Coordinates of C-alpha atoms and ligand atoms in Angstrom, one line a residue:
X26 CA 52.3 -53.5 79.5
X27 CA 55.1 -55.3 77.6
X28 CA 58.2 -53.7 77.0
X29 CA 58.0 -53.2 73.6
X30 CA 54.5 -50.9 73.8
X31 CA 57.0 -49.4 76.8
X32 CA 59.8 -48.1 74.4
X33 CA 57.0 -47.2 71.8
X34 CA 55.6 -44.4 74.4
X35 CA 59.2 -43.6 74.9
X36 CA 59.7 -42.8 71.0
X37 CA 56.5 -40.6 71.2
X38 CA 57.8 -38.8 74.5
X39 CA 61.2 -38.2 72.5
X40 CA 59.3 -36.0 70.0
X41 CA 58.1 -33.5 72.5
X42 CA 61.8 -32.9 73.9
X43 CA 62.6 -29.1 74.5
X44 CA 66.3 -29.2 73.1
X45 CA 66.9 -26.0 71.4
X46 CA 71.4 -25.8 72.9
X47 CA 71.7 -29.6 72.9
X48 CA 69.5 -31.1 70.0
X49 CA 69.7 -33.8 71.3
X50 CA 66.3 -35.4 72.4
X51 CA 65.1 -38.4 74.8
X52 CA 62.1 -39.9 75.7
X53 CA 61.4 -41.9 78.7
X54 CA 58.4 -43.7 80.0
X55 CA 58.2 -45.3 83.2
X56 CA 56.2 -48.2 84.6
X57 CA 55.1 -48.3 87.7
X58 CA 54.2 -51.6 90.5
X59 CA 50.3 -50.5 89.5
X60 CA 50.9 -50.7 86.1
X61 CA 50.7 -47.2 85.5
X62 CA 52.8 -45.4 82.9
X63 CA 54.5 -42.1 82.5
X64 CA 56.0 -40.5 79.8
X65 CA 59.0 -37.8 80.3
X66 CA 61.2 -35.6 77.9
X67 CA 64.3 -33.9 78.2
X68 CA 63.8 -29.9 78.2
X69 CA 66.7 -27.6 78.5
X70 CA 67.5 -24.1 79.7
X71 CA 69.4 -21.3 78.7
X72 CA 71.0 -21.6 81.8
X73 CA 72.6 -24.8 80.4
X74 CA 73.1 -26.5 84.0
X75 CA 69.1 -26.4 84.4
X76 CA 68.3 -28.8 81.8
X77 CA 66.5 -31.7 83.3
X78 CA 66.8 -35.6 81.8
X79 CA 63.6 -37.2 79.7
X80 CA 64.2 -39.9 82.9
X81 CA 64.0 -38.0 85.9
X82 CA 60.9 -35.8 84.1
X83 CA 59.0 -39.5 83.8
X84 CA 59.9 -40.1 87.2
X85 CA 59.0 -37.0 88.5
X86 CA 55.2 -37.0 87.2
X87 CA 54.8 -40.8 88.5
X88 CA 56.0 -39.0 92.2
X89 CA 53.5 -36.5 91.4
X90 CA 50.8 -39.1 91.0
X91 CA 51.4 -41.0 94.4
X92 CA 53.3 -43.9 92.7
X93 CA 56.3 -44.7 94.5
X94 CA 57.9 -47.8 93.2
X95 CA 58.9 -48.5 89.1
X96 CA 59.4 -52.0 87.5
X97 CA 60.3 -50.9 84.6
X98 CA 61.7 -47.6 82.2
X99 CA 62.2 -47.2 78.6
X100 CA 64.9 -44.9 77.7
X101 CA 64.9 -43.6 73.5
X102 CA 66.9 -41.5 71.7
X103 CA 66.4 -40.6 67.9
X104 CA 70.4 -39.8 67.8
X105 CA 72.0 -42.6 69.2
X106 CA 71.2 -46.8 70.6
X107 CA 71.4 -47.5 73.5
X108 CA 70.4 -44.3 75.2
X109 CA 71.6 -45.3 78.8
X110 CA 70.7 -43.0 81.5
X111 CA 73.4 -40.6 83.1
X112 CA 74.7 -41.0 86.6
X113 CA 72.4 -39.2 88.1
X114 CA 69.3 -40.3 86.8
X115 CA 70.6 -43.7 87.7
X116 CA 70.3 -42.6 91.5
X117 CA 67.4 -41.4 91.1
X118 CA 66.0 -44.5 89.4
X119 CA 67.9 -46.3 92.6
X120 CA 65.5 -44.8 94.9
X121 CA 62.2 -46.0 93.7
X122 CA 63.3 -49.4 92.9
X123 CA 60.6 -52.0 92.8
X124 CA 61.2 -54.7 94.9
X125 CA 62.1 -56.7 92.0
X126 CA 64.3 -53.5 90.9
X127 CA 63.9 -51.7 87.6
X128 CA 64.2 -53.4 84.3
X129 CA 65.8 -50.4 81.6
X130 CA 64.9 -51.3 78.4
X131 CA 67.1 -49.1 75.5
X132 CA 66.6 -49.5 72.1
X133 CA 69.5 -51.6 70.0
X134 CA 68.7 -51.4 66.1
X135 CA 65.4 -53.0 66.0
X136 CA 65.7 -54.8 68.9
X137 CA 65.4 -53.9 73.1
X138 CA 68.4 -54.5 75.5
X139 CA 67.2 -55.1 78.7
X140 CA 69.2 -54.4 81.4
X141 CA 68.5 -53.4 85.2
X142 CA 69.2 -50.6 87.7
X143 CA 71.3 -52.5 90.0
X144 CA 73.3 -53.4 86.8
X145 CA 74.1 -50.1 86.0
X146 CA 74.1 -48.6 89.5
X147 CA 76.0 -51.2 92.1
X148 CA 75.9 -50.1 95.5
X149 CA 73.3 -46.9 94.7
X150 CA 73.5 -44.5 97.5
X151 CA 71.0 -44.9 100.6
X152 CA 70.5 -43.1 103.2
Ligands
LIG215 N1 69.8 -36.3 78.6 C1 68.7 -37.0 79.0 O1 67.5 -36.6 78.8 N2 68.9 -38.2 79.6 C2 70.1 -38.8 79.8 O2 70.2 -39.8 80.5 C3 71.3 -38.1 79.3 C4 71.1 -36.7 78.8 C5 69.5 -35.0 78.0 C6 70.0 -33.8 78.8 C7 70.2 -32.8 77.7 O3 69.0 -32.1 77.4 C8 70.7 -33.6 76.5 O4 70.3 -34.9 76.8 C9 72.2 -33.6 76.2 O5 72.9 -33.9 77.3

């Protein structure tokens, strides 16, 4: 799937995001080393501290569905370019790297910047 059809799910994922405290909504859609995708919102709590990232929700559903390694996630937000992920979804990204890493494509005007995991993440924690 090319990037741009990527970030397209993302938009759609971004209008399903639960954020009644924050209103501010994301959409993420991951692809995986078998070409699979999976589409993730962020969805809040009234016990603020519970709300879980549009990134880690993609990621969590492609764990759910026996994939294991991601090439490549697009990250959307209607409020702001550039949506880039926060610290610790980038770990999580980190730990189901493809062996080529992770491409992260965010939206810039019209256009995608393309950056990857290691870029935003040096020297990830491993254990
Ligand atoms: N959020 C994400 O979904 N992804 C990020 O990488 C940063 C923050 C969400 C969490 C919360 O629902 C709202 O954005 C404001 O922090």
């Amino acid at each position: 799937m090319d990037y741009k059809t990527l970030m397209e799910k993302a938009i759609e994922a971004s209008k399903n995001a639960y954020n009644r405290y924050s209103n501010f909504a994301v959409g993420a859609c991951v692809l995986t080393e078998n070409d699979k995708i999976y589409k993730g919102c962020n969805f809040e709590n009234a016990s603020f501290g519970l709300s879980i990232c549009a990134e880690r929700n993609a990621v969590g559903s492609a764990i759910a569905d026996g994939e294991r390694k991601i090439k490549a996630i697009a990250i959307y937000s209607p409020n702001t370019d550039n949506c880039y992920p926060c610290g610790a979804c980038r770990q999580v990204l980190h730990e189901f790297k493809s062996d080529n890493g992770i491409d992260v494509i965010l939206k810039q005007g019209e256009e995608l910047n393309i950056r990857t995991i290691d870029e935003l993440l040096p020297e990830g924690f491993n254990l």
